[in-house]
XYZ file of C-alpha atoms in Angstrom:
773
model
C 0.011 -0.014 0.014
C 2.719 2.433 0.905
C 6.472 2.646 0.600
C 8.400 0.955 3.405
C 10.381 3.326 5.582
C 13.832 4.223 4.420
C 17.342 4.428 5.854
C 17.600 6.159 9.175
C 19.102 9.623 9.419
C 19.301 12.251 12.120
C 19.083 15.979 11.816
C 20.572 18.587 14.180
C 18.020 20.862 15.672
C 17.870 23.227 18.601
C 16.043 22.775 21.854
C 17.250 24.557 24.978
C 15.854 26.748 27.694
C 16.909 30.393 27.583
C 14.762 31.960 30.269
C 14.767 31.972 34.026
C 12.610 29.690 36.147
C 10.106 31.911 37.872
C 9.567 31.725 41.632
C 6.956 29.284 42.944
C 3.707 30.774 44.221
C 0.526 29.317 45.587
C -1.790 28.280 42.788
C -4.182 31.198 42.098
C -7.795 31.101 41.073
C -8.309 30.456 37.342
C -7.033 33.229 35.084
C -7.121 33.731 31.361
C -4.298 31.768 29.661
C -2.637 34.904 28.454
C -2.110 35.853 32.071
C -1.245 32.434 33.309
C 1.391 31.973 30.669
C 3.389 35.229 30.198
C 5.810 34.988 27.317
C 9.374 36.277 27.280
C 10.784 37.838 24.139
C 11.011 35.424 21.226
C 14.419 34.296 20.087
C 15.733 31.084 18.594
C 17.615 28.721 20.776
C 21.194 27.999 19.910
C 22.087 24.556 21.317
C 21.396 21.854 18.742
C 19.964 18.503 19.642
C 19.143 15.411 17.613
C 15.789 14.488 16.171
C 15.740 10.724 16.364
C 14.363 9.028 13.281
C 12.127 6.105 14.026
C 13.285 2.619 13.185
C 11.111 -0.415 12.421
C 10.947 -1.834 15.906
C 8.201 -3.134 18.140
C 6.244 -3.339 20.318
C 4.633 0.040 20.614
C 1.537 1.161 22.512
C -0.788 3.696 20.879
C -3.801 5.807 21.806
C -5.764 8.061 19.501
C -8.795 10.289 19.503
C -9.709 13.058 17.039
C -6.672 14.855 15.724
C -4.288 13.631 18.458
C -2.488 10.343 18.866
C 0.128 9.025 21.233
C 2.910 6.593 20.338
C 4.566 5.058 23.391
C 7.109 2.366 24.047
C 5.977 -0.919 25.525
C 6.067 0.592 29.024
C 3.606 3.327 27.992
C 6.252 6.073 28.288
C 8.135 8.164 25.749
C 11.851 8.184 26.704
C 14.090 10.776 25.092
C 16.423 8.110 23.742
C 13.645 6.132 22.074
C 13.858 5.448 18.352
C 10.319 4.080 18.046
C 8.783 7.374 16.841
C 7.361 7.943 20.351
C 5.459 11.192 20.833
C 2.217 13.094 20.914
C 1.211 13.949 17.348
C -1.291 16.234 15.753
C -1.564 16.851 12.028
C 1.910 15.433 11.210
C 3.687 17.386 13.950
C 5.202 15.860 17.084
C 4.198 18.201 19.858
C 5.681 16.068 22.611
C 8.769 13.958 21.975
C 9.512 13.009 25.602
C 7.272 12.065 28.528
C 9.121 9.927 31.024
C 8.982 9.278 34.797
C 11.454 8.476 37.468
C 11.098 8.037 41.214
C 14.010 8.820 43.530
C 16.266 8.875 40.501
C 15.295 5.447 39.158
C 13.047 4.455 36.298
C 9.837 2.612 37.072
C 8.971 -1.049 36.504
C 5.871 -1.630 34.382
C 3.491 -4.044 36.130
C 0.454 -3.877 33.816
C -0.977 -1.910 30.967
C -4.349 -1.670 29.235
C -5.098 0.339 26.081
C -8.203 -1.576 25.003
C -10.376 1.552 24.834
C -8.183 2.960 22.086
C -8.620 6.539 23.312
C -7.746 5.861 26.962
C -5.268 3.666 28.835
C -4.133 2.594 32.271
C -0.540 1.829 33.244
C 0.643 0.584 36.651
C 4.247 0.755 37.814
C 6.297 -0.062 40.850
C 9.362 1.667 42.099
C 12.808 0.116 41.810
C 15.147 -0.179 44.736
C 18.280 1.994 44.841
C 21.251 0.811 42.814
C 23.575 1.607 45.762
C 22.554 1.698 49.361
C 22.574 5.284 50.604
C 23.572 6.279 54.135
C 19.926 7.025 55.110
C 17.044 4.629 54.873
C 16.540 3.279 51.361
C 13.070 3.043 49.816
C 12.428 -0.713 49.310
C 11.580 -1.970 45.857
C 7.869 -2.146 45.000
C 6.855 0.093 47.917
C 5.378 2.923 45.834
C 2.704 2.131 43.229
C 2.340 4.637 40.368
C -0.968 4.328 38.458
C -1.454 6.389 35.346
C -4.835 6.893 33.762
C -4.568 8.606 30.371
C -7.336 9.906 28.079
C -7.268 11.865 24.864
C -9.978 14.444 24.359
C -9.194 17.873 22.896
C -6.008 17.567 24.988
C -4.176 14.673 26.664
C -5.013 14.350 30.302
C -3.516 12.099 32.920
C -4.370 11.246 36.467
C -1.323 9.901 38.314
C -1.961 8.153 41.593
C 1.019 7.459 43.843
C 0.354 5.073 46.696
C 2.756 4.222 49.535
C 1.999 0.611 50.306
C 4.895 0.425 52.772
C 4.589 0.342 56.579
C 6.894 3.376 56.976
C 6.606 6.982 55.887
C 8.444 7.705 52.634
C 10.137 10.710 51.122
C 9.526 10.570 47.400
C 11.022 12.654 44.635
C 8.758 12.029 41.597
C 10.006 13.549 38.326
C 8.209 13.944 35.025
C 10.652 14.630 32.171
C 9.251 16.155 28.973
C 10.251 17.883 25.782
C 9.156 18.666 22.253
C 11.166 18.689 19.046
C 8.140 19.800 16.950
C 9.400 17.379 14.278
C 7.383 16.779 11.139
C 6.263 13.162 10.729
C 8.441 12.778 7.660
C 11.462 13.785 9.787
C 10.506 11.191 12.315
C 10.338 8.633 9.504
C 13.883 9.595 8.526
C 13.669 12.338 5.859
C 16.376 14.904 6.002
C 15.524 18.626 5.846
C 17.848 21.286 4.551
C 16.511 23.787 7.033
C 14.161 23.829 10.024
C 12.174 26.531 11.793
C 13.243 28.071 15.096
C 12.541 27.055 18.654
C 11.236 29.941 20.705
C 12.070 30.614 24.306
C 9.868 28.532 26.686
C 7.979 30.187 29.509
C 6.946 28.977 32.943
C 3.947 30.632 34.513
C 4.284 32.451 37.789
C 2.379 29.815 39.775
C 4.751 27.048 38.603
C 1.698 25.088 37.400
C 2.292 25.228 33.641
C 4.973 25.648 31.043
C 4.802 26.456 27.333
C 7.152 25.058 24.681
C 7.171 26.944 21.391
C 8.335 26.654 17.806
C 7.922 28.713 14.683
C 7.955 26.946 11.308
C 9.745 28.022 8.178
C 6.435 29.504 7.015
C 6.262 31.512 10.290
C 3.385 29.431 11.618
C 3.639 29.241 15.444
C 3.247 26.029 17.449
C 2.823 25.655 21.195
C 2.839 22.700 23.571
C 1.280 23.655 26.901
C 1.920 21.350 29.868
C -0.077 21.958 33.040
C -0.365 20.378 36.459
C -3.106 20.373 39.084
C -4.003 18.736 42.418
C -0.277 18.936 43.188
C 1.868 21.871 42.088
C 5.430 20.929 41.136
C 8.119 21.745 43.666
C 10.284 22.664 40.710
C 9.290 23.271 37.087
C 11.322 24.305 34.047
C 11.339 23.682 30.289
C 12.127 19.969 30.535
C 10.968 18.535 33.840
C 8.588 18.835 36.731
C 9.696 17.645 40.200
C 7.341 16.731 43.030
C 8.977 16.340 46.481
C 6.415 14.449 48.513
C 6.284 13.249 52.110
C 4.023 10.212 51.999
C 2.820 8.586 55.246
C 2.343 4.839 55.151
C -0.738 3.749 53.147
C -1.278 7.302 51.900
C -2.055 8.436 48.369
C -1.151 11.482 46.271
C -2.955 12.532 43.074
C -1.279 14.559 40.344
C -3.213 15.592 37.281
C -1.479 16.711 34.091
C -2.634 18.103 30.835
C -0.775 18.464 27.501
C -2.467 20.812 25.054
C -1.410 21.632 21.490
C -1.924 24.927 19.784
C -1.234 25.902 16.190
C -1.227 29.257 14.442
C -3.918 31.513 15.944
C -5.697 28.792 17.853
C -7.006 30.460 21.046
C -5.737 29.429 24.476
C -8.485 28.220 26.797
C -8.357 27.370 30.525
C -6.875 23.913 31.037
C -8.257 23.358 34.483
C -11.300 24.513 36.414
C -10.835 26.683 39.460
C -11.391 23.952 42.020
C -8.770 21.797 40.331
C -6.189 24.489 40.757
C -7.113 25.912 44.083
C -7.045 22.856 46.343
C -5.175 19.570 46.344
C -7.915 18.124 48.495
C -10.726 19.061 46.155
C -13.452 16.370 46.091
C -15.110 17.723 42.977
C -15.046 15.809 39.708
C -11.696 16.428 38.105
C -11.160 17.553 34.526
C -9.655 14.133 33.781
C -12.864 12.408 34.952
C -15.088 14.816 32.991
C -13.080 14.339 29.797
C -13.011 10.544 30.188
C -16.762 10.475 30.698
C -17.381 12.664 27.662
C -15.074 10.684 25.370
C -16.669 7.402 26.450
C -20.118 8.838 25.732
C -18.965 10.118 22.323
C -17.805 6.595 21.449
C -21.109 5.053 22.562
C -23.089 7.612 20.596
C -21.092 6.755 17.465
C -21.253 3.019 18.064
C -25.018 3.043 18.564
C -25.533 4.365 15.049
C -24.132 1.126 13.600
C -25.051 -2.547 13.629
C -24.267 -4.802 16.544
C -22.608 -8.247 16.250
C -22.802 -11.083 18.746
C -21.633 -14.638 18.164
C -21.148 -17.850 20.102
C -17.347 -17.415 19.810
C -16.124 -15.087 22.531
C -12.771 -14.545 20.776
C -14.556 -13.429 17.645
C -16.714 -11.081 19.760
C -13.564 -9.551 21.219
C -12.110 -9.107 17.743
C -15.286 -7.304 16.603
C -15.146 -4.964 19.620
C -11.535 -4.283 18.882
C -12.223 -3.533 15.236
C -15.099 -1.148 15.947
C -13.004 0.707 18.505
C -10.101 0.949 16.058
C -12.337 2.340 13.339
C -13.637 4.920 15.820
C -10.223 6.100 16.978
C -8.947 6.247 13.390
C -11.586 8.880 12.539
C -9.746 12.082 11.667
C -10.793 15.706 11.231
C -9.697 17.551 8.114
C -10.274 21.172 7.111
C -13.021 19.890 4.799
C -14.726 17.325 6.997
C -14.377 14.134 9.011
C -12.444 11.338 7.386
C -10.873 8.036 8.255
C -7.096 7.930 8.696
C -5.177 4.939 7.341
C -3.141 3.715 10.306
C -0.923 4.555 13.256
C 1.787 5.700 13.539
C 3.014 6.514 10.013
C -0.248 7.108 8.190
C -2.643 8.755 10.706
C -3.912 11.005 7.900
C -6.514 10.887 5.158
C -5.903 8.520 2.268
C -8.192 8.082 -0.711
C -7.880 4.370 -1.516
C -7.776 3.315 2.132
C -11.003 5.155 2.933
C -12.752 3.808 -0.171
C -11.931 0.228 0.697
C -12.570 0.490 4.449
C -15.921 2.087 3.808
C -16.735 -0.706 1.363
C -15.785 -3.295 3.993
C -18.019 -1.760 6.665
C -20.934 -0.253 4.688
C -23.693 -2.584 5.953
C -22.545 -2.039 9.526
C -21.521 1.647 9.557
C -23.338 3.418 6.674
C -22.912 6.916 8.203
C -19.107 6.502 8.098
C -19.379 5.655 4.395
C -21.187 8.921 3.687
C -18.488 10.824 5.602
C -15.801 9.173 3.484
C -17.616 9.919 0.245
C -18.095 13.552 1.252
C -14.531 14.315 2.330
C -13.080 12.757 -0.795
C -15.469 14.747 -2.953
C -14.456 17.874 -1.146
C -10.822 17.319 -2.071
C -11.431 16.120 -5.638
C -8.932 17.591 -8.075
C -9.882 20.786 -9.893
C -6.662 21.664 -11.776
C -3.519 20.146 -13.349
C -0.448 20.210 -11.196
C 2.562 17.970 -12.037
C 4.080 18.389 -8.552
C 1.049 16.925 -6.761
C -0.206 15.009 -9.849
C -3.604 16.657 -9.361
C -5.889 16.436 -12.334
C -9.483 17.725 -12.628
C -11.836 15.007 -11.313
C -9.126 12.822 -9.720
C -9.507 11.654 -6.119
C -6.495 12.226 -3.894
C -4.104 9.667 -2.558
C -2.758 11.230 0.601
C -3.329 14.473 2.579
C -0.682 15.859 4.904
C -1.099 19.066 6.932
C 2.336 19.513 8.553
C 5.081 22.081 8.091
C 6.860 20.115 5.332
C 3.606 19.888 3.384
C 2.813 23.557 3.779
C 6.367 24.432 2.661
C 6.042 22.040 -0.312
C 8.980 19.970 0.748
C 6.730 17.019 0.021
C 3.895 16.778 -2.557
C 1.271 15.333 -0.190
C -0.691 18.618 0.078
C -2.737 16.550 -0.962
C -0.991 14.258 -3.441
C -3.130 12.697 -6.172
C -0.825 9.935 -7.446
C -3.262 7.029 -7.194
C -4.695 4.991 -10.080
C -7.597 3.437 -8.193
C -9.089 5.884 -5.702
C -11.328 7.458 -8.392
C -13.041 4.281 -9.680
C -13.302 2.983 -6.131
C -15.092 6.238 -5.081
C -17.557 5.823 -7.898
C -18.336 2.249 -6.890
C -18.632 3.211 -3.258
C -21.182 5.930 -4.043
C -23.389 3.515 -5.897
C -23.103 0.921 -3.141
C -24.039 3.578 -0.555
C -27.155 4.491 -2.501
C -27.924 0.759 -2.817
C -27.883 0.417 0.971
C -29.292 3.824 1.986
C -31.645 4.662 -0.851
C -30.384 8.289 -0.604
C -30.733 9.465 -4.166
C -30.800 13.040 -2.985
C -27.224 12.658 -1.790
C -26.270 11.201 -5.181
C -27.779 14.261 -6.836
C -25.709 16.516 -4.591
C -22.382 14.901 -5.554
C -23.317 14.215 -9.163
C -20.966 17.004 -10.403
C -18.210 15.063 -8.681
C -19.348 11.882 -10.506
C -19.183 13.613 -13.863
C -15.748 15.049 -13.155
C -14.488 11.603 -12.016
C -15.762 9.962 -15.184
C -14.150 12.649 -17.371
C -10.843 12.174 -15.510
C -10.909 8.438 -16.099
C -11.540 8.947 -19.789
C -8.582 11.288 -20.008
C -6.248 8.860 -18.264
C -7.060 5.718 -20.277
C -3.986 4.528 -22.149
C -5.024 4.553 -25.771
C -8.585 4.186 -24.600
C -7.916 0.617 -23.480
C -6.941 0.511 -19.815
C -6.619 2.776 -16.845
C -2.851 3.151 -16.255
C -0.258 4.990 -14.228
C 3.357 5.919 -14.910
C 2.980 7.902 -18.092
C 5.151 10.455 -16.348
C 7.416 10.174 -13.286
C 5.714 10.907 -9.995
C 6.425 10.828 -6.282
C 5.246 7.188 -6.198
C 6.671 4.773 -8.711
C 3.705 2.412 -8.338
C 0.264 3.892 -7.753
C -1.971 0.874 -7.027
C -2.548 -0.452 -3.558
C 0.832 -2.229 -3.793
C 2.789 1.002 -4.116
C 6.252 -0.068 -3.105
C 8.850 0.326 -5.807
C 9.317 -3.427 -6.409
C 5.679 -4.537 -6.264
C 4.953 -5.076 -9.988
C 7.241 -7.484 -11.731
C 7.737 -10.258 -14.279
C 8.326 -13.908 -13.507
C 12.089 -13.418 -14.046
C 12.150 -11.079 -11.130
C 12.644 -7.872 -13.118
C 10.507 -4.797 -12.456
C 7.751 -3.896 -14.816
C 8.151 -1.204 -17.407
C 5.692 1.730 -17.143
C 3.047 2.825 -17.954
C 1.373 0.002 -16.033
C -2.232 -1.293 -16.222
C -2.931 -3.279 -13.023
C -5.398 -6.170 -13.284
C -7.429 -5.267 -10.184
C -7.720 -1.645 -11.279
C -9.433 -2.724 -14.479
C -11.823 -4.750 -12.367
C -12.518 -1.729 -10.189
C -13.155 0.317 -13.285
C -15.506 -2.258 -14.804
C -17.469 -2.345 -11.534
C -17.495 1.499 -11.298
C -18.819 1.951 -14.883
C -21.603 -0.617 -14.417
C -22.647 0.657 -10.987
C -22.574 4.287 -12.100
C -24.621 3.324 -15.180
C -27.332 1.914 -12.900
C -27.230 5.028 -10.702
C -27.400 7.274 -13.811
C -30.495 5.481 -14.982
C -32.187 6.016 -11.582
C -31.493 9.709 -11.959
C -32.990 9.832 -15.434
C -29.652 10.012 -17.292
C -30.431 7.199 -19.737
C -27.976 8.197 -22.443
C -25.044 8.240 -20.002
C -26.194 4.926 -18.556
C -26.100 3.205 -21.942
C -22.729 4.673 -22.742
C -21.165 3.496 -19.450
C -22.522 0.007 -19.872
C -21.105 -0.193 -23.368
C -17.665 0.958 -22.173
C -17.740 -1.567 -19.310
C -18.686 -4.442 -21.676
C -15.911 -3.491 -24.117
C -13.372 -3.295 -21.264
C -14.456 -6.745 -20.094
C -13.951 -8.272 -23.515
C -10.444 -6.807 -23.888
C -9.491 -7.697 -20.361
C -10.465 -11.369 -20.551
C -8.166 -11.787 -23.554
C -5.245 -9.492 -22.814
C -4.693 -10.395 -19.153
C -5.349 -14.141 -19.281
C -2.346 -16.439 -19.128
C -3.670 -19.753 -20.627
C -0.576 -21.744 -19.715
C -0.856 -20.700 -16.026
C -4.651 -20.702 -15.838
C -4.453 -17.280 -14.156
C -4.638 -13.583 -14.804
C -1.502 -11.513 -15.223
C -0.715 -9.103 -12.418
C -0.519 -6.258 -14.940
C 0.291 -5.189 -18.486
C 3.396 -3.111 -18.945
C 4.039 -0.139 -21.248
C 4.525 -2.497 -24.233
C 1.299 -4.395 -23.390
C 3.468 -7.288 -22.187
C 2.033 -9.354 -19.389
C 3.568 -9.145 -15.901
C 3.312 -12.908 -15.712
C 3.551 -13.655 -11.968
C 0.976 -15.378 -9.834
C -0.099 -12.672 -7.388
C -3.056 -11.662 -5.290
C -3.958 -8.715 -7.532
C -6.258 -10.706 -9.842
C -8.006 -12.083 -6.763
C -9.701 -8.680 -6.418
C -11.237 -8.983 -9.879
C -13.409 -11.981 -8.904
C -15.928 -9.789 -7.050
C -16.083 -7.175 -9.769
C -17.632 -9.357 -12.517
C -15.005 -8.550 -15.163
C -13.910 -12.173 -15.591
C -15.654 -15.030 -17.324
C -17.191 -17.714 -15.096
C -14.483 -20.166 -16.160
C -11.722 -17.687 -15.350
C -13.221 -17.076 -11.927
C -13.142 -20.795 -11.197
C -9.520 -21.032 -12.216
C -8.554 -18.010 -10.108
C -10.497 -19.321 -7.096
C -8.808 -22.709 -7.375
C -5.341 -21.188 -7.246
C -6.096 -19.471 -3.871
C -5.939 -22.809 -2.097
C -2.579 -23.938 -3.440
C 0.179 -23.874 -0.780
C 2.332 -21.481 -2.809
C -0.412 -18.869 -2.306
C -2.149 -19.983 0.855
C 0.041 -19.856 3.904
C -2.911 -20.985 6.053
C -2.561 -17.638 7.866
C -3.881 -16.046 4.715
C -3.262 -15.692 0.975
C 0.139 -14.209 0.059
C 0.540 -11.188 -2.158
C 2.898 -13.183 -4.382
C 3.214 -16.888 -4.943
C 6.039 -18.585 -3.002
C 6.956 -20.270 -6.304
C 7.866 -16.941 -7.950
C 11.404 -15.822 -8.318
C 10.584 -12.439 -6.752
C 8.881 -14.002 -3.672
C 10.131 -12.683 -0.355
C 8.078 -13.368 2.804
C 9.799 -10.412 4.473
C 8.856 -7.913 1.740
C 6.107 -5.303 1.845
C 4.179 -6.561 -1.172
C 6.043 -9.495 -2.688
C 4.988 -12.363 -0.448
C 3.549 -10.775 2.705
C -0.031 -11.263 3.904
C -2.527 -8.414 4.137
C -5.876 -8.927 5.887
C -7.768 -6.517 3.613
C -6.268 -8.173 0.504
C -7.623 -11.509 1.789
C -11.012 -9.961 2.557
C -11.440 -8.690 -0.989
C -10.499 -12.094 -2.407
C -12.835 -13.861 0.009
C -15.627 -11.465 -1.067
C -15.071 -12.681 -4.627
C -14.998 -16.341 -3.660
C -18.378 -15.969 -1.916
C -19.849 -14.440 -5.066
C -18.810 -17.378 -7.279
C -20.141 -20.173 -5.112
C -17.000 -20.863 -3.024
C -18.338 -19.920 0.428
C -17.251 -23.083 2.182
C -13.688 -22.598 0.958
C -13.888 -18.896 1.730
C -14.927 -19.637 5.306
C -11.878 -21.868 5.755
C -9.552 -19.222 4.345
C -11.062 -16.546 6.596
C -10.207 -18.796 9.578
C -6.500 -18.145 8.926
C -6.986 -14.395 9.313
C -9.094 -14.929 12.374
C -6.412 -17.151 13.931
C -3.809 -14.519 13.089
C -5.845 -11.926 14.984
C -6.140 -14.267 17.987
C -2.329 -14.514 18.078
C -2.061 -10.793 18.814
C -2.183 -9.818 22.519
C -4.711 -7.067 21.789
C -6.786 -9.016 19.183
C -5.786 -6.340 16.679
C -5.066 -7.272 13.093
C -2.012 -5.408 11.842
C -1.706 -3.814 8.413
C 0.242 -6.843 7.211
C 2.457 -9.667 8.458
C 5.148 -11.747 6.865
C 4.320 -14.510 4.456
C 5.599 -17.533 6.342
C 3.262 -20.541 6.652
C 1.707 -21.966 9.792
C 4.172 -24.829 9.599
C 6.993 -22.319 10.031
C 5.676 -20.626 13.198
C 2.784 -20.990 15.616
C 1.898 -17.349 15.132
C 2.326 -14.873 12.273
C 5.736 -13.209 11.919
C 5.405 -9.460 12.470
C 6.295 -7.087 9.611
C 8.633 -4.422 11.129
C 6.826 -1.211 9.966
C 3.306 -2.492 9.959
C 0.743 0.031 11.129
C -1.442 -1.064 14.047
C -4.231 -0.163 14.280
C -4.903 0.142 10.574
C -8.229 1.017 9.007
C -8.744 -1.546 6.239
C -7.231 -4.254 8.408
C -9.835 -3.412 11.064
C -12.639 -3.624 8.440
C -11.402 -6.821 6.820
C -13.118 -9.375 9.106
C -16.392 -7.491 8.688
C -16.245 -7.813 4.903
C -15.505 -11.511 5.188
C -18.523 -12.057 7.519
C -20.896 -9.906 5.381
C -19.882 -11.849 2.291
C -20.283 -15.263 3.973
C -23.694 -14.280 5.325
C -24.782 -12.951 1.892
C -25.985 -9.531 2.889
C -27.252 -7.508 -0.078
C -28.969 -4.152 0.350
C -31.679 -2.954 -2.036
C -33.026 0.111 -0.288
C -34.837 1.499 -3.288
C -37.012 -1.594 -3.286
C -37.121 -1.636 0.502
C -35.569 -5.116 0.620
C -32.652 -6.674 2.462
C -31.552 -9.833 0.656
C -29.883 -12.701 2.466
C -28.312 -14.902 -0.198
C -27.023 -18.391 0.555
C -25.750 -17.641 4.090
C -22.830 -19.797 5.171
C -21.253 -19.729 8.606
C -17.474 -20.230 8.724
C -16.159 -23.204 10.780
C -15.335 -21.085 13.815
C -18.857 -19.667 14.244
C -22.087 -21.539 14.968
C -24.370 -18.619 15.789
C -24.250 -15.007 14.620
C -26.758 -12.354 15.626
C -26.795 -9.033 13.820
C -28.903 -6.184 15.204
C -29.871 -2.875 13.733
C -28.703 -3.672 10.159
C -29.978 -0.611 8.327
C -31.301 -0.690 4.770
C -33.054 2.402 3.577
C -35.318 3.809 6.285
C -35.703 0.437 8.015
C -33.493 -1.990 9.924
C -33.512 -5.706 10.751
C -32.314 -7.961 13.523
C -31.108 -11.296 12.132
C -29.957 -14.573 13.703
C -27.823 -16.994 11.705
C -27.247 -20.505 13.083
C -25.995 -23.849 11.979
C -28.454 -26.644 11.327
C -26.659 -29.741 10.235
C -24.588 -28.808 7.193
C -26.768 -25.810 6.419
C -26.919 -22.245 7.752
C -30.344 -20.907 8.648
C -31.464 -17.311 9.175
C -34.270 -16.123 11.435
C -35.621 -12.583 11.236
C -35.883 -11.455 14.851
C -37.207 -7.977 14.312
C -37.910 -5.420 11.578
C -38.344 -1.684 11.955
C -39.764 0.557 9.222
C -41.097 -0.490 5.852
C -38.489 -3.130 5.112
C -38.703 -6.695 3.750
C -36.093 -9.399 4.303
C -35.775 -11.859 1.463
C -34.102 -15.209 2.238
C -32.646 -16.699 -0.934
C -30.692 -19.909 -1.613
C -28.716 -20.357 -4.769
C -27.140 -23.533 -6.126
């Protein structure tokens, strides 16, 4: 899907404190932020320090909500010497690059962690004993418990509970170390910059309860990281640490609350704490942490209740579904033009075109409102002009949207970048599918100008009028399909394909898009356009079945190169075409049969490239690895051509892979080794987790196996040849929306057959149970 991360480099930058630490005062009543945080005169700092580029290393812990996300090491902290890309990020900028604790000069021992909520976590630590016995009484190991509760709302808030479980009083020096390099995400990933902006002088407020770290970008845009403390005021506070000297009687507790807020450009400062939080360490009122946690939890429940509910007789599968829904929720991302779905954490927590199209397709029957959000934000960013730097073209859907300093300064083309061959036809298909499930023709009318622009763009980018291609000119991405690493399209001799390239799955997407848009056009009274699109689709199908078919291999070519030569490897790309209808029935059966061969099927999932190919590498990004979403789209096709039993077995490999993960979270991809090689999948080093279309993949498999087909315009929900996979005996779906109605359905095994009972219907909706041969 994306290029693997490159060689690591570092870049000298400047972070140092130039101002005095102001005297400590009692915490005053709440004041406006401009009074709480007086600024000294701006000037760049002079002492350089290193921005550490992230390396492909695991495990990480992540939390996300809205525009913010946290990347932490396995202990839940962000040490300054970490090279895992740790930090607090917002819109491609790292506002916090260090957040680390020590107690009496020693690091803490992690005892437990829980990040299942996705937007909140709990971490419990114990103190270490002293390395050398001091002259006075040492603090025994595991005497002080440190419990951190973290939640991300508009800011990051923590409640830190220190408990002295010892039988003696204890003197505790608790230190929070922090810092910000304001690095762009591309710097964190290893890209070198010729020049950076300037760090501005930090400022500590007069009450010693907050500090502001500041940076000004090359475009003179200001950034601020505001760090505040309540319940306990630091004994000492400066630009890189807060110290709390505490006298703790036996069995006593101390609560410290912190907040980290990010501000960009002219974003207004607002109070970070309420008056009672600041004025008394013994306040019994509900803290800001508790209020934010309650609100964020309610926001999630409100979102979740708009979608369908899934309950099965397999508790592991139920946990996986909960995990996937939570991941999709936290991956929601605001943009200047609407809410979208980011691709994955940490490297791609931004809007992508293809990823959103596919994830929305995977989840449409369960989360239709999210599909509409995706359609709308992509339409809002649809290309309007021609620009070779960003590869924007009128009518083209974008590939990737970045909002950081390097994007604004055009050091990278992702502003947004439009170099994708498939996001546009996938958007067209998704729109028609959305109308099919929602019946919302008025929405289709609203975005119809976008449809016409997209169709015109596709016509302009067809290579000789035959196939939709990429690579007619050099762009930022060498390959512009979902496998967009530089070595992902090749011949059987291992050599890389010659551009321009026509990918097999893209032609399938286009065939599907033309036919679906033809049907939608007819509904809107555009009969002439409907006929024209159907004719183009049929002509494409005829060419494709001849030009891409490899008779001697009984399989479709991965692609055609610039000379119309077949890229003659056995790969997963043609597996996507089965669901589109572009192949003949005989070709679909041949393709389906190949999926079960051991060179393709690892039993964890289907590989992106056959293990028999010269270019196969199970450690590669796209040439032998296993991607859950790739499998889901192939399984969708298998279900459509009468191979549901086999599809259910294949889906079990992906399900088993998810169960091998400690958090039940499917990663973006894993290595292509078989189950005989290892008892769990081998992790791919730079795999995003969570990742959107991985989170949606098991839903698409289940929907396909159960045969859900929406026909909202005829007020009918079709259930076609439902088939439960081997690991499920009962599946109950509630609040499956189709048009203005919804249905509750129960699927259960009866002998070798799968039955479906309609438990409840709301609105004017019919449920049609259909069995095909």
